[in-house]
mmCIF file of C-alpha atoms in Angstrom:
data_model
loop_
_atom_site.group_PDB
_atom_site.id
_atom_site.type_symbol
_atom_site.label_atom_id
_atom_site.label_comp_id
_atom_site.label_asym_id
_atom_site.label_seq_id
_atom_site.Cartn_x
_atom_site.Cartn_y
_atom_site.Cartn_z
ATOM 1 C CA UNK A 1 -0.081 -0.221 -0.030
ATOM 2 C CA UNK A 2 1.179 3.704 -0.704
ATOM 3 C CA UNK A 3 2.324 5.360 2.319
ATOM 4 C CA UNK A 4 -0.478 7.932 2.970
ATOM 5 C CA UNK A 5 -1.252 9.035 6.396
ATOM 6 C CA UNK A 6 -4.454 11.159 7.265
ATOM 7 C CA UNK A 7 -4.781 12.878 10.505
ATOM 8 C CA UNK A 8 -6.771 13.012 12.271
ATOM 9 C CA UNK A 9 -8.848 10.086 11.345
ATOM 10 C CA UNK A 10 -12.165 11.420 13.516
ATOM 11 C CA UNK A 11 -12.781 14.719 14.491
ATOM 12 C CA UNK A 12 -15.700 16.468 16.098
ATOM 13 C CA UNK A 13 -15.827 20.211 16.198
ATOM 14 C CA UNK A 14 -18.230 23.022 16.679
ATOM 15 C CA UNK A 15 -19.369 25.570 14.063
ATOM 16 C CA UNK A 16 -17.374 28.510 13.332
ATOM 17 C CA UNK A 17 -14.004 26.680 14.833
ATOM 18 C CA UNK A 18 -11.054 26.554 12.542
ATOM 19 C CA UNK A 19 -10.025 22.814 11.647
ATOM 20 C CA UNK A 20 -6.867 21.729 9.920
ATOM 21 C CA UNK A 21 -6.724 17.960 8.108
ATOM 22 C CA UNK A 22 -3.100 16.732 7.441
ATOM 23 C CA UNK A 23 -2.147 14.258 4.700
ATOM 24 C CA UNK A 24 1.384 13.020 4.851
ATOM 25 C CA UNK A 25 2.981 10.898 2.145
ATOM 26 C CA UNK A 26 6.382 8.864 2.291
ATOM 27 C CA UNK A 27 6.215 7.881 -1.413
ATOM 28 C CA UNK A 28 8.019 11.319 -2.697
ATOM 29 C CA UNK A 29 4.760 11.724 -5.280
ATOM 30 C CA UNK A 30 4.493 15.224 -6.866
ATOM 31 C CA UNK A 31 0.782 15.248 -7.016
ATOM 32 C CA UNK A 32 -1.659 15.479 -4.105
ATOM 33 C CA UNK A 33 -5.272 15.857 -3.943
ATOM 34 C CA UNK A 34 -8.088 16.384 -1.433
ATOM 35 C CA UNK A 35 -11.666 14.852 -2.122
ATOM 36 C CA UNK A 36 -14.571 15.223 0.171
ATOM 37 C CA UNK A 37 -17.408 12.018 0.062
ATOM 38 C CA UNK A 38 -21.099 12.894 0.964
ATOM 39 C CA UNK A 39 -24.056 10.422 0.388
ATOM 40 C CA UNK A 40 -25.659 11.144 -2.895
ATOM 41 C CA UNK A 41 -22.606 13.332 -4.331
ATOM 42 C CA UNK A 42 -19.831 10.658 -4.431
ATOM 43 C CA UNK A 43 -16.349 12.034 -4.270
ATOM 44 C CA UNK A 44 -15.728 15.418 -5.300
ATOM 45 C CA UNK A 45 -12.522 17.276 -5.419
ATOM 46 C CA UNK A 46 -11.890 20.257 -3.217
ATOM 47 C CA UNK A 47 -8.147 21.503 -3.988
ATOM 48 C CA UNK A 48 -4.973 19.725 -5.477
ATOM 49 C CA UNK A 49 -1.357 20.352 -5.502
ATOM 50 C CA UNK A 50 0.991 19.820 -8.616
ATOM 51 C CA UNK A 51 4.218 20.543 -6.550
ATOM 52 C CA UNK A 52 5.492 22.428 -3.148
ATOM 53 C CA UNK A 53 3.649 25.638 -3.074
ATOM 54 C CA UNK A 54 1.715 25.019 -6.251
ATOM 55 C CA UNK A 55 -2.240 24.330 -5.590
ATOM 56 C CA UNK A 56 -5.483 24.835 -7.563
ATOM 57 C CA UNK A 57 -8.907 24.623 -6.697
ATOM 58 C CA UNK A 58 -11.353 21.926 -7.373
ATOM 59 C CA UNK A 59 -15.192 21.930 -8.278
ATOM 60 C CA UNK A 60 -15.995 22.553 -4.194
ATOM 61 C CA UNK A 61 -13.164 24.763 -2.821
ATOM 62 C CA UNK A 62 -15.371 27.322 -1.075
ATOM 63 C CA UNK A 63 -14.726 27.381 2.379
ATOM 64 C CA UNK A 64 -11.539 25.646 2.067
ATOM 65 C CA UNK A 65 -7.649 26.417 1.823
ATOM 66 C CA UNK A 66 -4.856 24.172 1.215
ATOM 67 C CA UNK A 67 -0.918 24.808 1.660
ATOM 68 C CA UNK A 68 1.760 22.621 0.633
ATOM 69 C CA UNK A 69 5.127 23.678 2.110
ATOM 70 C CA UNK A 70 6.935 20.538 1.300
ATOM 71 C CA UNK A 71 6.392 17.570 -0.712
ATOM 72 C CA UNK A 72 5.205 15.150 1.861
ATOM 73 C CA UNK A 73 2.474 17.269 3.367
ATOM 74 C CA UNK A 74 -0.844 18.628 2.069
ATOM 75 C CA UNK A 75 -2.668 20.645 4.677
ATOM 76 C CA UNK A 76 -6.716 21.277 4.062
ATOM 77 C CA UNK A 77 -7.987 23.966 6.411
ATOM 78 C CA UNK A 78 -11.484 25.127 7.009
ATOM 79 C CA UNK A 79 -11.022 28.349 8.429
ATOM 80 C CA UNK A 80 -14.629 28.509 10.275
ATOM 81 C CA UNK A 81 -16.305 25.283 9.784
ATOM 82 C CA UNK A 82 -19.984 24.928 9.190
ATOM 83 C CA UNK A 83 -22.391 21.983 9.388
ATOM 84 C CA UNK A 84 -22.363 21.592 5.638
ATOM 85 C CA UNK A 85 -18.725 20.620 5.874
ATOM 86 C CA UNK A 86 -19.560 17.404 7.865
ATOM 87 C CA UNK A 87 -18.113 14.726 5.572
ATOM 88 C CA UNK A 88 -15.559 12.015 4.712
ATOM 89 C CA UNK A 89 -12.194 13.591 3.541
ATOM 90 C CA UNK A 90 -10.036 11.771 1.331
ATOM 91 C CA UNK A 91 -6.504 12.478 0.531
ATOM 92 C CA UNK A 92 -4.749 11.134 -2.691
ATOM 93 C CA UNK A 93 -1.197 11.163 -4.235
ATOM 94 C CA UNK A 94 0.011 10.285 -7.812
ATOM 95 C CA UNK A 95 3.073 10.423 -9.832
ATOM 96 C CA UNK A 96 3.941 10.154 -13.493
ATOM 97 C CA UNK A 97 7.006 8.955 -15.004
ATOM 98 C CA UNK A 98 8.266 8.458 -18.828
ATOM 99 C CA UNK A 99 7.276 4.783 -18.230
ATOM 100 C CA UNK A 100 3.877 5.315 -16.648
ATOM 101 C CA UNK A 101 2.371 8.738 -17.932
ATOM 102 C CA UNK A 102 -0.727 8.320 -16.599
ATOM 103 C CA UNK A 103 0.117 7.869 -13.005
ATOM 104 C CA UNK A 104 -2.765 6.033 -10.683
ATOM 105 C CA UNK A 105 -4.051 7.726 -7.713
ATOM 106 C CA UNK A 106 -3.455 6.135 -4.466
ATOM 107 C CA UNK A 107 -6.108 7.248 -1.645
ATOM 108 C CA UNK A 108 -5.447 7.358 2.257
ATOM 109 C CA UNK A 109 -7.860 5.931 4.621
ATOM 110 C CA UNK A 110 -9.941 8.821 5.010
ATOM 111 C CA UNK A 111 -11.039 11.556 7.800
ATOM 112 C CA UNK A 112 -14.110 11.839 9.122
ATOM 113 C CA UNK A 113 -15.090 15.431 10.125
ATOM 114 C CA UNK A 114 -18.450 15.927 12.015
ATOM 115 C CA UNK A 115 -19.386 19.796 12.645
ATOM 116 C CA UNK A 116 -22.191 20.344 15.387
ATOM 117 C CA UNK B 1 -19.107 16.133 -14.518
ATOM 118 C CA UNK B 2 -18.114 12.569 -14.879
ATOM 119 C CA UNK B 3 -17.861 11.621 -18.613
ATOM 120 C CA UNK B 4 -18.891 8.090 -17.829
ATOM 121 C CA UNK B 5 -22.004 6.202 -17.693
ATOM 122 C CA UNK B 6 -22.551 3.209 -15.482
ATOM 123 C CA UNK B 7 -25.268 1.053 -14.377
ATOM 124 C CA UNK B 8 -26.115 1.758 -10.675
ATOM 125 C CA UNK B 9 -26.080 -1.487 -9.322
ATOM 126 C CA UNK B 10 -25.302 -5.210 -10.385
ATOM 127 C CA UNK B 11 -25.271 -8.665 -8.714
ATOM 128 C CA UNK B 12 -22.885 -11.489 -9.227
ATOM 129 C CA UNK B 13 -22.736 -15.111 -7.933
ATOM 130 C CA UNK B 14 -19.779 -16.022 -6.039
ATOM 131 C CA UNK B 15 -17.201 -17.873 -8.222
ATOM 132 C CA UNK B 16 -18.818 -16.422 -11.427
ATOM 133 C CA UNK B 17 -17.059 -13.631 -13.629
ATOM 134 C CA UNK B 18 -18.439 -10.113 -12.787
ATOM 135 C CA UNK B 19 -18.398 -7.932 -15.873
ATOM 136 C CA UNK B 20 -19.076 -4.335 -15.125
ATOM 137 C CA UNK B 21 -19.882 -2.357 -18.350
ATOM 138 C CA UNK B 22 -18.934 1.474 -18.958
ATOM 139 C CA UNK B 23 -20.110 3.854 -21.699
ATOM 140 C CA UNK B 24 -17.852 6.898 -22.519
ATOM 141 C CA UNK B 25 -18.738 7.698 -25.844
ATOM 142 C CA UNK B 26 -17.196 11.058 -25.831
ATOM 143 C CA UNK B 27 -13.600 10.063 -24.697
ATOM 144 C CA UNK B 28 -11.018 11.875 -26.472
ATOM 145 C CA UNK B 29 -7.761 10.333 -28.131
ATOM 146 C CA UNK B 30 -5.313 11.354 -25.369
ATOM 147 C CA UNK B 31 -7.782 9.805 -22.600
ATOM 148 C CA UNK B 32 -7.110 6.857 -20.583
ATOM 149 C CA UNK B 33 -9.912 4.683 -19.116
ATOM 150 C CA UNK B 34 -9.439 4.249 -15.032
ATOM 151 C CA UNK B 35 -11.298 1.868 -12.858
ATOM 152 C CA UNK B 36 -11.403 2.120 -9.057
ATOM 153 C CA UNK B 37 -13.271 0.649 -6.428
ATOM 154 C CA UNK B 38 -14.223 1.746 -3.036
ATOM 155 C CA UNK B 39 -15.043 -1.266 -0.206
ATOM 156 C CA UNK B 40 -17.459 0.243 2.310
ATOM 157 C CA UNK B 41 -16.176 3.528 3.806
ATOM 158 C CA UNK B 42 -12.360 2.751 2.731
ATOM 159 C CA UNK B 43 -10.696 4.868 0.366
ATOM 160 C CA UNK B 44 -10.719 4.047 -3.392
ATOM 161 C CA UNK B 45 -8.609 1.485 -4.526
ATOM 162 C CA UNK B 46 -6.784 1.761 -8.004
ATOM 163 C CA UNK B 47 -7.638 -1.406 -10.012
ATOM 164 C CA UNK B 48 -6.525 -1.015 -13.408
ATOM 165 C CA UNK B 49 -6.272 1.517 -16.470
ATOM 166 C CA UNK B 50 -5.834 1.198 -20.113
ATOM 167 C CA UNK B 51 -5.702 3.565 -23.280
ATOM 168 C CA UNK B 52 -6.341 1.443 -26.305
ATOM 169 C CA UNK B 53 -5.402 -2.194 -25.621
ATOM 170 C CA UNK B 54 -7.137 -4.646 -23.565
ATOM 171 C CA UNK B 55 -5.120 -4.807 -20.011
ATOM 172 C CA UNK B 56 -4.945 -7.522 -17.493
ATOM 173 C CA UNK B 57 -3.316 -7.561 -13.940
ATOM 174 C CA UNK B 58 -3.714 -9.654 -10.822
ATOM 175 C CA UNK B 59 -6.993 -8.218 -10.101
ATOM 176 C CA UNK B 60 -9.034 -7.712 -13.041
ATOM 177 C CA UNK B 61 -9.292 -7.254 -17.114
ATOM 178 C CA UNK B 62 -9.907 -4.563 -18.880
ATOM 179 C CA UNK B 63 -11.480 -4.697 -22.246
ATOM 180 C CA UNK B 64 -11.955 -1.536 -24.424
ATOM 181 C CA UNK B 65 -13.762 -1.509 -27.615
ATOM 182 C CA UNK B 66 -11.910 -0.744 -30.773
ATOM 183 C CA UNK B 67 -13.843 2.685 -30.932
ATOM 184 C CA UNK B 68 -13.103 3.367 -27.368
ATOM 185 C CA UNK B 69 -16.355 4.318 -26.846
ATOM 186 C CA UNK B 70 -17.033 1.739 -23.850
ATOM 187 C CA UNK B 71 -15.132 -0.644 -21.752
ATOM 188 C CA UNK B 72 -15.774 -3.643 -19.487
ATOM 189 C CA UNK B 73 -14.167 -4.605 -16.429
ATOM 190 C CA UNK B 74 -14.142 -8.177 -15.598
ATOM 191 C CA UNK B 75 -13.655 -9.745 -12.314
ATOM 192 C CA UNK B 76 -13.000 -13.510 -13.393
ATOM 193 C CA UNK B 77 -13.886 -15.125 -10.150
ATOM 194 C CA UNK B 78 -15.671 -13.019 -8.039
ATOM 195 C CA UNK B 79 -15.754 -13.239 -4.100
ATOM 196 C CA UNK B 80 -17.840 -11.729 -1.666
ATOM 197 C CA UNK B 81 -14.933 -9.200 -0.822
ATOM 198 C CA UNK B 82 -15.361 -7.935 -4.183
ATOM 199 C CA UNK B 83 -18.614 -6.415 -3.067
ATOM 200 C CA UNK B 84 -17.811 -2.400 -3.568
ATOM 201 C CA UNK B 85 -18.919 0.514 -5.485
ATOM 202 C CA UNK B 86 -16.638 0.488 -8.907
ATOM 203 C CA UNK B 87 -15.775 3.816 -10.629
ATOM 204 C CA UNK B 88 -15.034 4.044 -14.398
ATOM 205 C CA UNK B 89 -13.250 7.262 -14.939
ATOM 206 C CA UNK B 90 -11.711 8.838 -18.056
ATOM 207 C CA UNK B 91 -8.683 11.017 -17.648
ATOM 208 C CA UNK B 92 -6.086 12.914 -19.629
ATOM 209 C CA UNK B 93 -2.800 11.109 -19.458
ATOM 210 C CA UNK B 94 -1.248 14.371 -17.376
ATOM 211 C CA UNK B 95 -0.205 14.185 -13.799
ATOM 212 C CA UNK B 96 -2.074 17.111 -12.831
ATOM 213 C CA UNK B 97 -5.187 16.309 -14.040
ATOM 214 C CA UNK B 98 -7.505 14.966 -11.004
ATOM 215 C CA UNK B 99 -9.849 12.197 -11.177
ATOM 216 C CA UNK B 100 -13.474 13.206 -11.598
ATOM 217 C CA UNK B 101 -15.666 10.536 -10.088
ATOM 218 C CA UNK B 102 -19.370 9.626 -10.966
ATOM 219 C CA UNK B 103 -21.667 7.518 -9.140
ATOM 220 C CA UNK B 104 -20.126 4.174 -10.004
ATOM 221 C CA UNK B 105 -21.873 0.857 -9.858
ATOM 222 C CA UNK B 106 -22.591 -0.911 -6.607
ATOM 223 C CA UNK B 107 -21.558 -4.458 -7.115
ATOM 224 C CA UNK B 108 -23.224 -7.057 -4.583
ATOM 225 C CA UNK B 109 -21.483 -10.400 -4.858
ATOM 226 C CA UNK B 110 -24.045 -13.106 -3.467
ATOM 227 C CA UNK B 111 -23.007 -16.517 -1.958
#
C-alpha cells in the first residue's frame, strides 16, 4: 500500500471553529489531492497540488484553503467550519513517469469530520 | 461532470465472472480509462487502467472496444470481498489532472 497517512482520522468540532486536516506521504509523489465524500454526491475534488507551493481549486473549494510547504505534507484548512462541511475527507497522491505517464491515484483511509 | 455512464447496481454470484460495463462515448484520443473501487467506507482503490489495448493484472481485466467508446471491467472469479462500488473514469494522461468521480456501479457478490 502507498504510504499515505491522514490525521486526524476522526474529529468532532463546533460551528465556527478552525480545523486543519493533514495528509502525509512517504512516496515522494509530486501530486496530492483532497476530496470529500457525501451520500448522494460521491467523491468531489476540493483542492489539489502539483508541487510544493503549487495548488489549484477543485469543484467544491469554497470554504477551504490548502497549503503545501514540503513535498510530503498537504494540509486542508477549514477557516470557520460549518455543518455543511460535515463529511469524509480523502487525500490522494499520484506521480507520473516516462514509463507510466498516466499515474494512478492512491488514496488514504479518510478523515471523518463532524461539525455540530 | 463525470464523462462516463455506468449502471447503478449489479449482482454477481460468488465464483462467477463479474462484468461491469462503462460507456464513455465522448472519450478523447489522449484520455485513459481508469477503474477504481471503494469497499464500504475505505478509500478508493486503484484496479486497472488502459488507453487502447486490453489490459490484465492480478485483480482484473479491462476490455476496451475498438472505437474506445465503451469498456468492460472483468473480475474473473468474484468473491464476497469484491462487493464494492466500482468507478469507471476517463482522464487525460497528465499528472496534474485530477480524477472526476461519477456515481459508479454498486456490485453485490452473492453467496
